[in-house]
Coordinates of C-alpha atoms in Angstrom, one line a residue:
X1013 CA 0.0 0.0 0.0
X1014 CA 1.4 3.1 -0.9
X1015 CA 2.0 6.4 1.9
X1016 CA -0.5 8.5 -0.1
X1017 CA -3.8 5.7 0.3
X1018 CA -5.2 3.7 2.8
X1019 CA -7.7 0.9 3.0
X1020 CA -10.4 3.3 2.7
X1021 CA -8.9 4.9 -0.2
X1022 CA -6.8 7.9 -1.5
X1023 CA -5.0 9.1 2.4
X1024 CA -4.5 12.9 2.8
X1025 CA -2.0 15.1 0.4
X1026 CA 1.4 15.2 2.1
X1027 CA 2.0 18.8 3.4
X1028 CA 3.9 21.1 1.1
X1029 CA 7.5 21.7 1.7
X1030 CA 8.5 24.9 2.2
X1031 CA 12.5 24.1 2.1
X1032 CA 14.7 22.7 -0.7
X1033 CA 15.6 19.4 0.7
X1034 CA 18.5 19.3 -2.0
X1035 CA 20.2 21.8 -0.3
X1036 CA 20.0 19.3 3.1
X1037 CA 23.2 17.9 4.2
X1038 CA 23.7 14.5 6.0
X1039 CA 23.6 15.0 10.0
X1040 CA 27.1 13.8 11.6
X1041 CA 25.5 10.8 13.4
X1042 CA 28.7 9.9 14.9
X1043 CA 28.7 13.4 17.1
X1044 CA 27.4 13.3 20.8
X1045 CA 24.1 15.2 19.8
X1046 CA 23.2 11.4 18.8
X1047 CA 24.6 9.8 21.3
X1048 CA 21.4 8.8 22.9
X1049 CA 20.5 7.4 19.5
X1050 CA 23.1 5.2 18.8
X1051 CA 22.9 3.6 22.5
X1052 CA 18.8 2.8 21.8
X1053 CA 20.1 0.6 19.4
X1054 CA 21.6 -2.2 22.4
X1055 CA 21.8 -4.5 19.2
X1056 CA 24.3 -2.8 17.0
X1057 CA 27.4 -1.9 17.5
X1058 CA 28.1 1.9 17.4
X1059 CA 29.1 1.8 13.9
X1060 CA 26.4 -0.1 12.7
X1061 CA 24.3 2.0 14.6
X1062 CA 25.8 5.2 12.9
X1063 CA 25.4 3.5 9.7
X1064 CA 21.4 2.6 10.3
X1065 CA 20.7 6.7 11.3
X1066 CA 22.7 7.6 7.9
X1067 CA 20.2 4.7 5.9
X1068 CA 17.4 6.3 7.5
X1069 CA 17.7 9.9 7.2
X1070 CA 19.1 9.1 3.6
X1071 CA 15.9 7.3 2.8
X1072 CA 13.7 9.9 4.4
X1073 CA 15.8 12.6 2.3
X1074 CA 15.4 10.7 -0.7
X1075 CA 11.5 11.0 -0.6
X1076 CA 11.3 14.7 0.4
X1077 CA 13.1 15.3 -3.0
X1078 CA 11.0 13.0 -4.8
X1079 CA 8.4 15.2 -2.8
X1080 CA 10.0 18.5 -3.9
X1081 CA 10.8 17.8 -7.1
X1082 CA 6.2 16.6 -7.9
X1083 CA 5.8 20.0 -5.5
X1084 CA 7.7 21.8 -8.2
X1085 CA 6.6 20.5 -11.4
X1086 CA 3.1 20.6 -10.2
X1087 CA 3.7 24.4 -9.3
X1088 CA 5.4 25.0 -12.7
X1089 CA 2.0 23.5 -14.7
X1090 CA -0.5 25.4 -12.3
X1091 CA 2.0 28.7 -13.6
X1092 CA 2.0 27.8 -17.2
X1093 CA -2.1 27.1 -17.0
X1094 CA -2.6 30.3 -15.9
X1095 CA 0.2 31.8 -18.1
X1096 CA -1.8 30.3 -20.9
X1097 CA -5.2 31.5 -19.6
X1098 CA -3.8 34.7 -19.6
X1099 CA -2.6 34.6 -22.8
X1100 CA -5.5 33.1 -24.2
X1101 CA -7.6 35.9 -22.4
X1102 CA -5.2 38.7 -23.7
X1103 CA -6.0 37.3 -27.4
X1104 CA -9.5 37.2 -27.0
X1105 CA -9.4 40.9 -25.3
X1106 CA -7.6 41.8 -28.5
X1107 CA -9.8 40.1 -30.4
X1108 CA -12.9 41.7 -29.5
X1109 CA -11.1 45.1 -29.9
X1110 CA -10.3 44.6 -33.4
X1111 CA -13.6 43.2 -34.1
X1112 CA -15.0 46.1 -32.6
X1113 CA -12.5 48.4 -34.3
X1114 CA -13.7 47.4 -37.7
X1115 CA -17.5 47.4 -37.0
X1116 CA -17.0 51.0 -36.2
X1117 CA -15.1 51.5 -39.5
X1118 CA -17.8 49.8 -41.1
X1119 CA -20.3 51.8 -39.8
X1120 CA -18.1 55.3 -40.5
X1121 CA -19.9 56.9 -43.1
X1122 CA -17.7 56.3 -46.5
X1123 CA -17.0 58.6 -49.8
X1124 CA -17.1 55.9 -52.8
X1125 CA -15.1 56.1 -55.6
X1126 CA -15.8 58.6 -59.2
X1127 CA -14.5 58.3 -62.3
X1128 CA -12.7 61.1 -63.7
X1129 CA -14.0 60.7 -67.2
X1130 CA -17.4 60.1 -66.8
X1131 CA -19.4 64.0 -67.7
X1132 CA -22.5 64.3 -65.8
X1133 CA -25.6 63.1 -66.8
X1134 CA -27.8 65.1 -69.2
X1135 CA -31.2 65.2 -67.5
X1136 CA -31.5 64.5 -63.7
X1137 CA -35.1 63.8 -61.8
X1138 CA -36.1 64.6 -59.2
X1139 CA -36.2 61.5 -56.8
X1140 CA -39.4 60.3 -55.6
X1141 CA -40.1 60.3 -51.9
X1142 CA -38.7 57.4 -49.6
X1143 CA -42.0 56.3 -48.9
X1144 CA -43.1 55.9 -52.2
X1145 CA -39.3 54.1 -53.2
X1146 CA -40.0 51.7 -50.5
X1147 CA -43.9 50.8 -51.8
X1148 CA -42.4 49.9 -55.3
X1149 CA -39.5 47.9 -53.4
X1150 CA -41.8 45.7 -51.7
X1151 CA -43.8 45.3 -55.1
X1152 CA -47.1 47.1 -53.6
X1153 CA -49.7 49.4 -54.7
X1154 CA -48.8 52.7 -55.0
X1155 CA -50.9 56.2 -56.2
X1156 CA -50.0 58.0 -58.2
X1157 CA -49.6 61.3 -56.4
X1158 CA -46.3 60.8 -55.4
X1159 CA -45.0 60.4 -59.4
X1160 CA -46.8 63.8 -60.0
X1161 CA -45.1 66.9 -60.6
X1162 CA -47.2 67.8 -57.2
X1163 CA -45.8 64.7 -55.4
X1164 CA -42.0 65.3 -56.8
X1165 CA -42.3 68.8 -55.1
X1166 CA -43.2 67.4 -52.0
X1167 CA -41.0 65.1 -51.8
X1168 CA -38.3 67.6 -52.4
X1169 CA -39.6 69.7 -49.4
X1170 CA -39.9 66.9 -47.0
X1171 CA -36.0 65.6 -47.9
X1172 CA -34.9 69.3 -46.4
X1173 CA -37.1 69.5 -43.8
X1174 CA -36.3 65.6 -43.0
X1175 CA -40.0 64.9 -42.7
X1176 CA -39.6 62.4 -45.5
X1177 CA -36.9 60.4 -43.2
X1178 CA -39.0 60.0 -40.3
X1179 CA -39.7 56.2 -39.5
X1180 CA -43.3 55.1 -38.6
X1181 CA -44.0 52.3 -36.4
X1182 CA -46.4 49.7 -36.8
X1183 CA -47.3 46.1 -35.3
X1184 CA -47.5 43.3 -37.6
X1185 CA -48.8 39.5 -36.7
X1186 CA -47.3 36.5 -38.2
X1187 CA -48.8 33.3 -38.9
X1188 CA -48.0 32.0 -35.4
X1189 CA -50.0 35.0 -34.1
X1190 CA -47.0 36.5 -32.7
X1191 CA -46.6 40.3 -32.5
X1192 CA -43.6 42.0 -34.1
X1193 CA -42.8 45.8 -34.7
X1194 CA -41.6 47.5 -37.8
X1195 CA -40.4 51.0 -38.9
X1196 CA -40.2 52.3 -42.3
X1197 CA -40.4 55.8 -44.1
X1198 CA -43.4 57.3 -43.3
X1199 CA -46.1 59.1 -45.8
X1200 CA -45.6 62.7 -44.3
X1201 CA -44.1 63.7 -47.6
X1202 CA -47.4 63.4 -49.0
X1203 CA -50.2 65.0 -46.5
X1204 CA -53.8 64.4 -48.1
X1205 CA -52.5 62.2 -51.0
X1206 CA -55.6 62.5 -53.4
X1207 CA -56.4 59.1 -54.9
X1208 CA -55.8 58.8 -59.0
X1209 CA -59.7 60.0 -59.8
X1210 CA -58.6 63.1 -57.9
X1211 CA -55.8 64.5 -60.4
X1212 CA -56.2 66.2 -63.6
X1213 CA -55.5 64.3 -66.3
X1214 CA -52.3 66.6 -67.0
X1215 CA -50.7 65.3 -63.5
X1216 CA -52.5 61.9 -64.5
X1217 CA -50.2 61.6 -67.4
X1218 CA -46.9 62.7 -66.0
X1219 CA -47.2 60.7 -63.1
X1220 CA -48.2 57.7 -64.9
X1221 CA -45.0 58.0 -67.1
X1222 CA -42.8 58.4 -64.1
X1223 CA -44.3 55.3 -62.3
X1224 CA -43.7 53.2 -65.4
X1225 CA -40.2 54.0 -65.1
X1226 CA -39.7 53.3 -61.6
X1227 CA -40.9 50.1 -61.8
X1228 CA -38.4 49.4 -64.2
X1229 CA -35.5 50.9 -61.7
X1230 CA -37.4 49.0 -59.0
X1231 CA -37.1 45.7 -60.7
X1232 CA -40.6 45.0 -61.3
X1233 CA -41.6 41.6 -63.8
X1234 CA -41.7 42.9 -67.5
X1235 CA -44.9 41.4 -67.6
X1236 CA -46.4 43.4 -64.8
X1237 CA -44.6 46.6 -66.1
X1238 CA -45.9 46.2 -69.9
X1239 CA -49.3 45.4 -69.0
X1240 CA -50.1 48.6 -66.9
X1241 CA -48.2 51.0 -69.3
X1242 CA -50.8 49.4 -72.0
X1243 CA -53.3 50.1 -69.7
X1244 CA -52.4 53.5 -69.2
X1245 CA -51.8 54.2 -73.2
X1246 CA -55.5 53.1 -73.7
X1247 CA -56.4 55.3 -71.2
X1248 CA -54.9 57.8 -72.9
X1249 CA -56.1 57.4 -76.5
X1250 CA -59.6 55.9 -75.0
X1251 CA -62.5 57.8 -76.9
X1252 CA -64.1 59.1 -74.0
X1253 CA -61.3 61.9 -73.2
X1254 CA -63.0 63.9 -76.3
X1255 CA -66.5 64.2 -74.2
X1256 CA -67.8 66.3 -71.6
X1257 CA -67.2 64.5 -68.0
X1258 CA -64.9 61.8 -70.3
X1259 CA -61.2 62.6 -68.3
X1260 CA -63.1 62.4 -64.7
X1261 CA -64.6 59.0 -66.4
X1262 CA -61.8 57.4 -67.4
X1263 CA -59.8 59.0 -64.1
X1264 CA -62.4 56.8 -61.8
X1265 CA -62.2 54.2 -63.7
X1266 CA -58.2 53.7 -63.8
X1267 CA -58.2 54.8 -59.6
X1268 CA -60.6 51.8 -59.0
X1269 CA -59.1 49.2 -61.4
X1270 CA -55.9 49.4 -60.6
X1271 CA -56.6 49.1 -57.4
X1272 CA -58.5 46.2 -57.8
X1273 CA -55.6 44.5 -59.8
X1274 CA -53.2 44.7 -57.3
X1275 CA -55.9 43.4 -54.9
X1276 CA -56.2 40.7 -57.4
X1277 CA -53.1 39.8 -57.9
X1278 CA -52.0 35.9 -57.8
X1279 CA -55.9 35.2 -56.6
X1280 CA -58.0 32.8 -59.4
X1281 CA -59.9 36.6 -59.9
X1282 CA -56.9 37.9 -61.3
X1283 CA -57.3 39.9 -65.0
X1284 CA -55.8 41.6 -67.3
X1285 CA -55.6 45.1 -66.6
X1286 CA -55.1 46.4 -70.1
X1287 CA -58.2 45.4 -71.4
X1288 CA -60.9 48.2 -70.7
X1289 CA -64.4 46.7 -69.8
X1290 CA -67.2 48.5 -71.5
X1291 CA -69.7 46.9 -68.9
X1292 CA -67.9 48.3 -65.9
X1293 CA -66.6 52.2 -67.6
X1294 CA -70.5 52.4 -68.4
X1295 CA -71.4 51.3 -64.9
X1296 CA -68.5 54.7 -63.6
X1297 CA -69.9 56.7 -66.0
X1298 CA -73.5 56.7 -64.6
X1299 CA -71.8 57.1 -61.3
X1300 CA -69.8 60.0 -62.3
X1301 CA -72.4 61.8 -64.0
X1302 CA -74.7 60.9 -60.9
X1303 CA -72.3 63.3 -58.8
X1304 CA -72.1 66.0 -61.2
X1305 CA -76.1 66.3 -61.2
X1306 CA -75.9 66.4 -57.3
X1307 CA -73.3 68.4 -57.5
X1308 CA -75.0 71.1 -59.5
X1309 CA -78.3 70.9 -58.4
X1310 CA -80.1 69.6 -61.3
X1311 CA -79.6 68.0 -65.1
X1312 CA -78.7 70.7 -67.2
X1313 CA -75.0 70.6 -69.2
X1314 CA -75.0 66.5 -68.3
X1315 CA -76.1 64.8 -71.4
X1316 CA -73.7 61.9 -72.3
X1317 CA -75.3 58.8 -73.7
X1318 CA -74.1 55.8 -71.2
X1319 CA -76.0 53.0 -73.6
X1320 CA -73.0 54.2 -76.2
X1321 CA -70.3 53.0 -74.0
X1322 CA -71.7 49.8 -73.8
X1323 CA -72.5 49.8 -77.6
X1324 CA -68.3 50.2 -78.3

């Protein structure tokens, strides 16, 4: 059985030594301080008595340097561990600085390049506002106000007053009914925003021309693009536009369809937009003409045939 276990297992850790046995020298057992040693050995003579004490403490020195030497290597592997854990923690201190030294270089706002060649363009626009950027973006219905020389202006006004920048906040539910909030540009660019059947039909056809070309910057389908720019063509060569009442017509008539497209929009009611229905223009037109009478009071200056719209 070993000094360091008993029967009951593993015995208590030897106490540390707080000496250098190596530097120990071998007691004179021959000198009269062990005297009284050598004569408790009554079965030796007094050199074989000297030579026993010099066996013993020889042996016991032997296992304090064993003892010293496991006291020291263990002491120089706790140092290194923690030399190491220091190390390891200066790294990942330095680490975490860098990593946090380039996220605030990304962040730093950044000139980009220009080529030195390149004139400027011909023709600039004026962009539209953020909120009406980030409609098209996310492939959604959009009015037509904003497109409008009316809506441009606005939008002008709002980038230098920063009202355009300002973020709205909204709650949205998922399909697992869980709550989330979102910002995005808000509409304060465009207060009031009239609806399409609200514009003249000058603003109507500037705007419409501008929106067809943002959707091609914003990456719309070709197919969804070419379809309302035929739409708005027939619109604009439609008949109706040469009679009385025929622009506030055909102005109600494209507000409420195009809505109704997007609404529509990869349902099984889906349509094609570019074709103009005689059924419902005729159904708009006695609606229209309905709200001028009320408007005025009476019947006079209203005459427009609705029985010829469905005749076409």
């Amino acid at each position: 059985m070993s000094e360091s276990s008993t029967a009951n297992g593993p015995g208590p850790l030897p106490a540390r030594l707080l000496f250098d046995p190596n530097l120990e020298t071998c007691p004179d057992f021959a000198s009269d301080d062990y005297l009284l040693a050598r004569q408790t050995m009554v079965n030796l003579s007094e050199a074989e008595a000297i030579e026993t004490l010099k066996l013993s403490w020889t042996a016991a020195h032997d296992r304090r340097k064993g003892l010293w030497a496991a006291q020291e290597a263990a002491d120089r592997a706790t140092e290194e561990a923690a030399a190491a854990n220091q190390r390891a923690a200066a790294a990942e201190e330095a680490r975490r600085a860098e990593e946090e030294l380039l996220e605030l270089e990304k962040k730093k706002p950044k000139l980009g390049a220009f080529d030195l060649t390149a004139p400027p363009p011909s023709f600039v626009e004026s962009p539209i506002s953020a909120w009406a950027q980030k409609r098209l973006d996310e492939k959604k219905y959009v009015p037509l106000h904003p497109f409008s020389p009316l809506g441009l202006r606005e939008a002008a006004a709002a980038r230098l007053s920063s009202a355009d920048d300002a973020s709205t906040i909204k709650l949205t539910r998922n399909a697992d009914d869980e709550l989330s909030v979102q910002a995005g540009p808000s509409a304060s660019a465009h207060k009031n925003m009239p609806r399409d059947s609200e514009l003249s039909w000058n603003h109507f056809s500037l705007a419409h021309n501008r929106y067809t070309r943002e959707l091609q910057n914003a990456g719309w389908p070709q197919t969804h693009i070419q379809i309302q720019t035929m739409f708005f063509h027939n619109l604009e060569t439609h008949p109706f536009r040469e009679r009385k009442h025929g622009q506030k017509i055909l102005l109600t008539y494209a507000d409420r369809m195009r809505r109704l497209w997007f609404d529509r929009l990869g349902t099984s009611r889906s349509f094609n937009l570019e074709i103009i229905t005689k059924e419902a223009l005729a159904e708009i037109t006695d609606e229209v003409l309905h709200e001028i009478r009320t408007e005025s009071g009476g019947t006079q200056g209203c005459v427009f045939n609705t029985a010829s719209v469905v005749r076409r």
